């Protein structure tokens, strides 16, 4: 049996699953120190299901804690950046596009060193161990232990980053080092930014994971626990301490994965309607589509894989104008149970429209019985338009696709959706997040440039695929279950037809102990 | 008249350069970041008009040459372009008096401003394309028959290669590409060297100012919530060809260049638009009829935010306005059309039917 826990900004949800069935679920408020809320949720879950904790095979936790720390500039530690690429890259030094308050919050310092590679694998300049030693001494003297290391074209050749890390550790044995090649893709600034964010979160990650550990120990749960990543796969607790940045946006991912599981659909549009916003995402072969462009986190451009979601200002608590023509983006949010008409309040919300239109029975339906029919109809039209637009923006072709509706606000979605072959509202949709965490698998990824002068395209693809599979197995996947879920090939423009970038992702089930 | 460019002007220039890029020319994000950093360090670049140049003054066009995928990873050392210019000065035994913008469309609009600050040289307001084009010879300097030599390429190690003699545009392009790849996929390029008198005759005047006006209008429209497509076409003497969404994009690589075709559907039904592109947008069809062709400018912008959309970011579902803008008159002579007309892009059967008016 598995337990899935989603630690959101407002609620901590937990589910108990046996294979494919949901045995119990619970929702409690998130607590400031996170682990108290987890303990409460676990207690409720165990009480509700009479669970023998020795039967638990694994606990999967999804959390927004690290994203919030960056957004709020809290709990970040002083960080140094070493970039290898001299004489190139001087024109745009590390953190050049960071917001000032974030740079100040991490007391960011950077050092440029020789090294780096060309796109075809040649060295830009030779690696200089003494230079790295000198930099390490300076970092040590400054009392900094969080260090991000980036090297030009490290996704093609990781050796200079790894060698630098080894040298830095000789000088600073307790250094927390993040290599850019372990996180991001081609695009130096964005990849380096992701590495810096990861480095400055390391202390918080260690503390948080220790908190999870003690919460489980308090409940006498001895099973291994995992943290969910933003691509819908799991990482071990130790790995999560090293790579907190990989949890960014794991909330929407878990919600979409949970929706896929609950509906049995692998290729679909997921609409998650909350109180204030609606998130629309696309499932491809059971996983969220990854954003192709740079994604901003806390004002910083990064390029590591993040789910491609569109958020619009429509939710159950959205304010509706007196004529019904405007719905949202302002919302009464969590105050809906006090402010909406059906709950005895004086504010016209989208939920009131849904009740007046007969979509749902929520609160006191008599409170909206007197609403003007033209108003209700206009607001329904506007909601329909907002949803149709959002769905269409996320689609990659005009072909109809199934839509899965989840979230408490999905009662708004009674009208047909343009471009939807069907609309599915699965059971347990309110805890889709925790279910998504509970069912997560183990993944491996490769992303680098191949020279097709040296090998055929088929050989390059085969090499990339076997690298990705090996990485998934190394991360804990059962080799027999690993399959390739994503292949992307990008020929490099303006270069003769010998260089191509190949990204492959492999995913498998967690190997049983 | 001499004036300076402040940090506050960088964003509008970058947006305007994107619009004039007609889908090509590369992202201006890193270039704008670099220019702002350079302004912080070295002050404001000086801009002059072509008419401010003495007839015997010497000017050279500078920019970056290479693959966009490389440029986002191997960031420049910074002196590549300046070193190329210094190399030409040493070769010619003469100092330059000003820098020229080769291509106002896309990221190369910003490079001469950076290089001008580094070398203490003014930048002439204007360029050789009035938009973006994929190849070196597609500019007004080549069309006027000016020599391509001497030409210089600089790498990030400070190496400079001078081409003393180049007999054809074709070979200039070919050799420069081969060397750029061996320099790591990106290089600073300085060419052609142009005398003041020739600058006045061949340059498309005032396009830097035009880019800034376009960008400023877009920013104002965003603030005011007004229609960016209308304000841009009012400035560029163009018209809005279409509003709708992209419903299909088909791309393939041909000899290092992206070729493709996109289909757009109007809101609320009606005739679709089809646009052929090769890095830049080349031909727009509506209902099977050609409505605009290269060298006239065909640009896509975000319907609401007016953000220019490069052909590398086209995808299903984008809401866009398609703008048609008449080419500058310098690109519409018979001689120019041989180099930048539809036939130069493989459309030998398509006749160039110019839109009314000129870009500026």
Coordinates of N, CA, C and O in Angstrom, one line a residue, chain A residues 83 87-92 96-97 118-119 122 124-125 151-155 185-191 289 293 301 389 392-393 395-398 491-496 501, chain B residues 29-30 33-34 37 66-70 72-78 80 133-134 156-157 177 181-185 245 247 253 255-258 279-280 304 313 315-317 319:
Chain A
X83 N 31.5 29.9 -12.9 CA 31.2 29.6 -14.3 C 32.4 29.3 -15.1 O 33.4 30.1 -15.1
X87 N 37.7 32.4 -22.4 CA 37.4 33.8 -22.4 C 36.0 34.2 -22.8 O 35.6 35.3 -22.7
X88 N 35.2 33.2 -23.2 CA 33.8 33.5 -23.6 C 32.9 33.8 -22.4 O 33.3 33.6 -21.3
X89 N 31.7 34.2 -22.6 CA 30.6 34.4 -21.7 C 30.8 35.7 -20.8 O 29.9 35.9 -20.0
X90 N 31.9 36.4 -20.9 CA 32.1 37.6 -20.0 C 31.0 38.6 -20.2 O 30.6 39.3 -19.2
X91 N 30.4 38.7 -21.4 CA 29.5 39.8 -21.6 C 28.2 39.8 -20.8 O 27.6 40.8 -20.5
X92 N 27.8 38.6 -20.3 CA 26.7 38.4 -19.5 C 27.0 37.5 -18.3 O 26.9 36.3 -18.3
X96 N 23.0 38.1 -13.9 CA 22.8 39.4 -14.6 C 21.3 39.7 -14.7 O 20.9 40.9 -14.7
X97 N 20.5 38.7 -14.8 CA 19.0 39.0 -15.0 C 18.2 38.6 -13.7 O 17.0 38.5 -13.8
X118 N 32.8 23.7 -26.8 CA 32.1 24.2 -28.0 C 30.9 23.3 -28.2 O 30.9 22.2 -27.7
X119 N 30.1 23.7 -29.1 CA 28.9 22.8 -29.4 C 29.3 21.4 -29.9 O 28.5 20.5 -29.7
X122 N 34.7 20.3 -28.7 CA 36.0 20.9 -28.4 C 36.1 21.7 -27.2 O 35.0 22.3 -26.8
X124 N 36.7 25.0 -25.1 CA 36.9 26.5 -25.3 C 38.3 26.9 -24.9 O 39.0 27.5 -25.6
X125 N 38.6 26.5 -23.6 CA 40.0 26.6 -23.2 C 40.2 25.5 -22.2 O 39.3 24.9 -21.6
X151 N 29.1 25.3 -16.7 CA 30.2 25.3 -17.7 C 29.5 25.3 -19.1 O 28.5 24.7 -19.3
X152 N 30.1 26.0 -20.0 CA 29.5 26.2 -21.4 C 29.3 24.8 -22.0 O 30.3 24.0 -22.1
X153 N 28.2 24.5 -22.5 CA 27.8 23.3 -23.2 C 28.0 22.1 -22.3 O 28.3 21.0 -22.8
X154 N 27.8 22.2 -21.0 CA 27.9 21.1 -20.1 C 26.9 20.0 -20.4 O 27.1 18.9 -20.1
X155 N 25.7 20.4 -21.0 CA 24.8 19.3 -21.3 C 25.4 18.3 -22.4 O 25.0 17.2 -22.5
X185 N 18.9 22.6 -19.4 CA 19.2 22.2 -20.7 C 20.1 23.3 -21.4 O 20.5 24.2 -20.7
X186 N 20.3 23.2 -22.7 CA 21.0 24.2 -23.4 C 20.4 25.5 -23.2 O 19.2 25.7 -23.3
X187 N 21.2 26.6 -23.0 CA 20.8 27.9 -22.7 C 21.5 28.3 -21.4 O 20.9 28.0 -20.3
X188 N 22.7 28.8 -21.5 CA 23.6 28.9 -20.3 C 22.9 29.7 -19.1 O 22.9 29.2 -18.0
X189 N 22.5 30.9 -19.4 CA 21.9 31.7 -18.3 C 20.8 31.1 -17.6 O 20.8 31.0 -16.4
X190 N 19.8 30.5 -18.3 CA 18.7 29.9 -17.7 C 19.0 28.7 -17.0 O 18.5 28.4 -15.9
X191 N 20.0 27.9 -17.5 CA 20.4 26.6 -16.8 C 21.1 27.0 -15.5 O 20.9 26.4 -14.5
X289 N 2.5 17.8 -20.6 CA 3.4 18.4 -21.6 C 4.3 19.4 -20.9 O 3.9 20.2 -20.0
X293 N 9.2 27.0 -23.7 CA 9.9 28.3 -23.5 C 10.5 28.4 -22.1 O 10.1 27.6 -21.2
X301 N 14.4 33.7 -14.9 CA 14.2 32.9 -16.1 C 15.0 31.6 -15.9 O 16.2 31.6 -15.7
X389 N -11.6 29.3 -24.7 CA -10.4 30.0 -25.2 C -9.2 29.3 -24.6 O -8.2 29.1 -25.2
X392 N -8.5 25.9 -26.1 CA -8.0 26.0 -27.4 C -6.5 26.5 -27.5 O -5.7 26.1 -28.3
X393 N -6.2 27.4 -26.6 CA -4.8 27.9 -26.5 C -3.8 26.8 -26.2 O -2.6 26.9 -26.6
X395 N -4.2 23.5 -26.9 CA -4.2 22.4 -27.8 C -3.1 22.5 -28.8 O -2.6 23.6 -29.1
X396 N -2.6 21.4 -29.4 CA -1.5 21.5 -30.4 C -2.1 21.2 -31.8 O -1.4 21.4 -32.8
X397 N -3.4 20.8 -31.8 CA -4.0 20.7 -33.1 C -5.5 20.8 -33.0 O -6.0 20.9 -31.9
X398 N -6.2 20.9 -34.1 CA -7.6 21.2 -34.1 C -8.4 19.9 -33.7 O -9.6 20.0 -33.4
X491 N 17.1 19.8 -35.0 CA 18.3 20.1 -35.8 C 18.8 21.6 -35.5 O 17.9 22.4 -35.3
X492 N 20.1 21.8 -35.5 CA 20.6 23.1 -35.2 C 20.6 24.0 -36.4 O 21.4 23.7 -37.3
X493 N 19.8 25.1 -36.4 CA 19.8 26.0 -37.6 C 21.1 26.7 -37.8 O 21.8 26.9 -36.9
X494 N 21.4 27.0 -39.1 CA 22.6 27.7 -39.5 C 23.8 26.9 -39.4 O 24.9 27.4 -39.6
X495 N 23.7 25.6 -38.9 CA 24.9 24.8 -39.0 C 24.7 23.8 -40.0 O 23.5 23.4 -40.3
X496 N 25.7 23.3 -40.7 CA 25.5 22.2 -41.7 C 24.9 21.0 -41.0 O 25.0 20.8 -39.8
X501 N 20.1 18.2 -31.6 CA 20.0 18.1 -30.2 C 18.9 17.0 -30.0 O 17.8 17.1 -30.5
Chain B
X29 N 16.3 39.1 -26.6 CA 16.4 39.1 -25.1 C 17.8 39.3 -24.6 O 18.1 40.1 -23.8
X30 N 18.7 38.4 -25.1 CA 20.1 38.5 -24.6 C 20.8 39.7 -25.0 O 21.5 40.3 -24.3
X33 N 19.7 42.6 -22.9 CA 20.3 42.5 -21.6 C 21.8 43.0 -21.7 O 22.2 43.7 -20.8
X34 N 22.5 42.5 -22.7 CA 23.9 42.9 -22.9 C 24.0 44.4 -23.1 O 24.9 45.0 -22.5
X37 N 23.6 46.3 -19.8 CA 24.8 46.1 -19.0 C 25.9 47.0 -19.5 O 26.6 47.6 -18.7
X66 N 26.1 33.4 -36.8 CA 26.1 32.1 -36.2 C 24.8 31.5 -36.0 O 23.8 32.0 -36.5
X67 N 24.8 30.4 -35.2 CA 23.6 29.6 -34.9 C 22.9 30.1 -33.6 O 23.6 30.2 -32.6
X68 N 21.6 30.4 -33.7 CA 20.9 30.8 -32.5 C 21.1 29.8 -31.3 O 21.2 30.3 -30.2
X69 N 21.1 28.5 -31.6 CA 21.3 27.6 -30.5 C 22.6 27.7 -29.8 O 22.7 27.5 -28.6
X70 N 23.6 28.1 -30.5 CA 24.9 28.4 -29.9 C 24.9 29.7 -29.1 O 25.4 29.8 -28.0
X72 N 22.7 31.1 -27.4 CA 22.1 31.1 -26.1 C 22.9 30.3 -25.1 O 22.7 30.4 -23.9
X73 N 24.0 29.6 -25.6 CA 24.8 28.8 -24.7 C 26.2 29.3 -24.5 O 26.6 29.6 -23.4
X74 N 26.9 29.5 -25.6 CA 28.2 30.1 -25.5 C 28.1 31.6 -25.7 O 28.2 32.2 -26.7
X75 N 27.8 32.2 -24.5 CA 27.7 33.7 -24.5 C 29.0 34.3 -25.0 O 30.0 33.8 -24.8
X76 N 28.9 35.5 -25.6 CA 30.1 36.1 -26.1 C 31.1 36.5 -25.1 O 30.7 36.8 -23.9
X77 N 32.3 36.6 -25.5 CA 33.4 37.2 -24.6 C 33.1 38.7 -24.5 O 33.2 39.3 -23.5
X78 N 32.6 39.2 -25.7 CA 32.2 40.6 -25.7 C 32.9 41.5 -26.7 O 32.4 42.5 -27.2
X80 N 34.3 40.4 -29.6 CA 34.5 39.8 -30.9 C 34.3 40.8 -32.0 O 35.1 40.8 -33.0
X133 N 17.0 39.5 -43.2 CA 17.1 38.6 -44.3 C 18.1 37.5 -43.9 O 18.9 37.8 -43.0
X134 N 18.0 36.3 -44.5 CA 18.9 35.2 -44.0 C 20.3 35.3 -44.5 O 21.2 34.6 -43.9
X156 N 36.0 34.4 -29.8 CA 36.0 34.8 -28.4 C 37.4 34.7 -27.8 O 37.6 35.0 -26.6
X157 N 38.4 34.3 -28.5 CA 39.8 34.2 -28.0 C 40.6 35.5 -28.4 O 41.7 35.6 -28.1
X177 N 30.6 31.3 -43.2 CA 29.9 30.3 -42.5 C 30.9 29.2 -42.0 O 30.8 28.8 -40.9
X181 N 31.6 28.4 -38.0 CA 31.5 27.0 -37.4 C 32.8 26.6 -36.7 O 32.8 26.2 -35.5
X182 N 33.9 26.9 -37.3 CA 35.1 26.5 -36.7 C 35.5 27.4 -35.5 O 36.2 27.0 -34.6
X183 N 34.9 28.6 -35.5 CA 35.1 29.5 -34.3 C 34.1 29.1 -33.2 O 34.0 29.9 -32.2
X184 N 33.4 28.0 -33.3 CA 32.5 27.6 -32.2 C 31.1 27.9 -32.5 O 30.2 27.9 -31.6
X185 N 30.7 28.2 -33.8 CA 29.3 28.4 -34.1 C 28.8 29.8 -34.0 O 27.7 30.2 -34.3
X245 N -6.0 32.9 -35.5 CA -5.1 32.1 -34.7 C -4.4 31.1 -35.6 O -4.9 30.7 -36.6
X247 N -3.4 27.6 -36.9 CA -4.0 26.3 -36.7 C -3.1 25.2 -37.2 O -3.4 24.0 -36.9
X253 N 14.0 21.3 -42.2 CA 15.3 21.9 -42.4 C 15.8 21.7 -43.8 O 15.8 20.5 -44.3
X255 N 19.2 22.6 -46.0 CA 20.5 23.2 -46.1 C 20.7 24.2 -45.0 O 21.2 25.4 -45.2
X256 N 20.5 23.9 -43.7 CA 20.8 24.7 -42.6 C 19.7 25.8 -42.4 O 19.9 26.6 -41.4
X257 N 18.7 25.9 -43.2 CA 17.7 26.9 -43.0 C 16.4 26.3 -42.7 O 16.0 25.3 -43.3
X258 N 15.6 26.9 -41.9 CA 14.3 26.4 -41.6 C 13.3 26.9 -42.7 O 13.2 28.1 -43.0
X279 N 13.1 31.1 -42.2 CA 13.5 31.9 -41.1 C 12.6 33.2 -41.0 O 12.0 33.5 -40.0
X280 N 12.5 34.0 -42.1 CA 11.6 35.1 -42.2 C 10.3 34.7 -42.9 O 10.3 33.8 -43.7
X304 N -2.9 40.7 -28.5 CA -3.2 41.7 -27.5 C -2.0 42.4 -27.0 O -2.1 43.6 -26.7
X313 N 9.1 30.4 -32.7 CA 8.1 30.2 -31.6 C 6.7 30.0 -32.1 O 5.7 30.1 -31.4
X315 N 3.4 28.3 -33.0 CA 2.7 27.0 -32.6 C 1.2 27.2 -32.7 O 0.7 28.3 -32.7
X316 N 0.6 26.0 -32.7 CA -0.9 26.0 -32.8 C -1.5 26.8 -31.7 O -1.0 26.8 -30.5
X317 N -2.5 27.6 -32.0 CA -3.3 28.3 -31.0 C -2.9 29.7 -30.7 O -3.6 30.4 -30.0
X319 N -2.7 33.5 -30.8 CA -3.6 34.5 -31.3 C -2.7 35.7 -31.8 O -2.0 36.3 -31.1

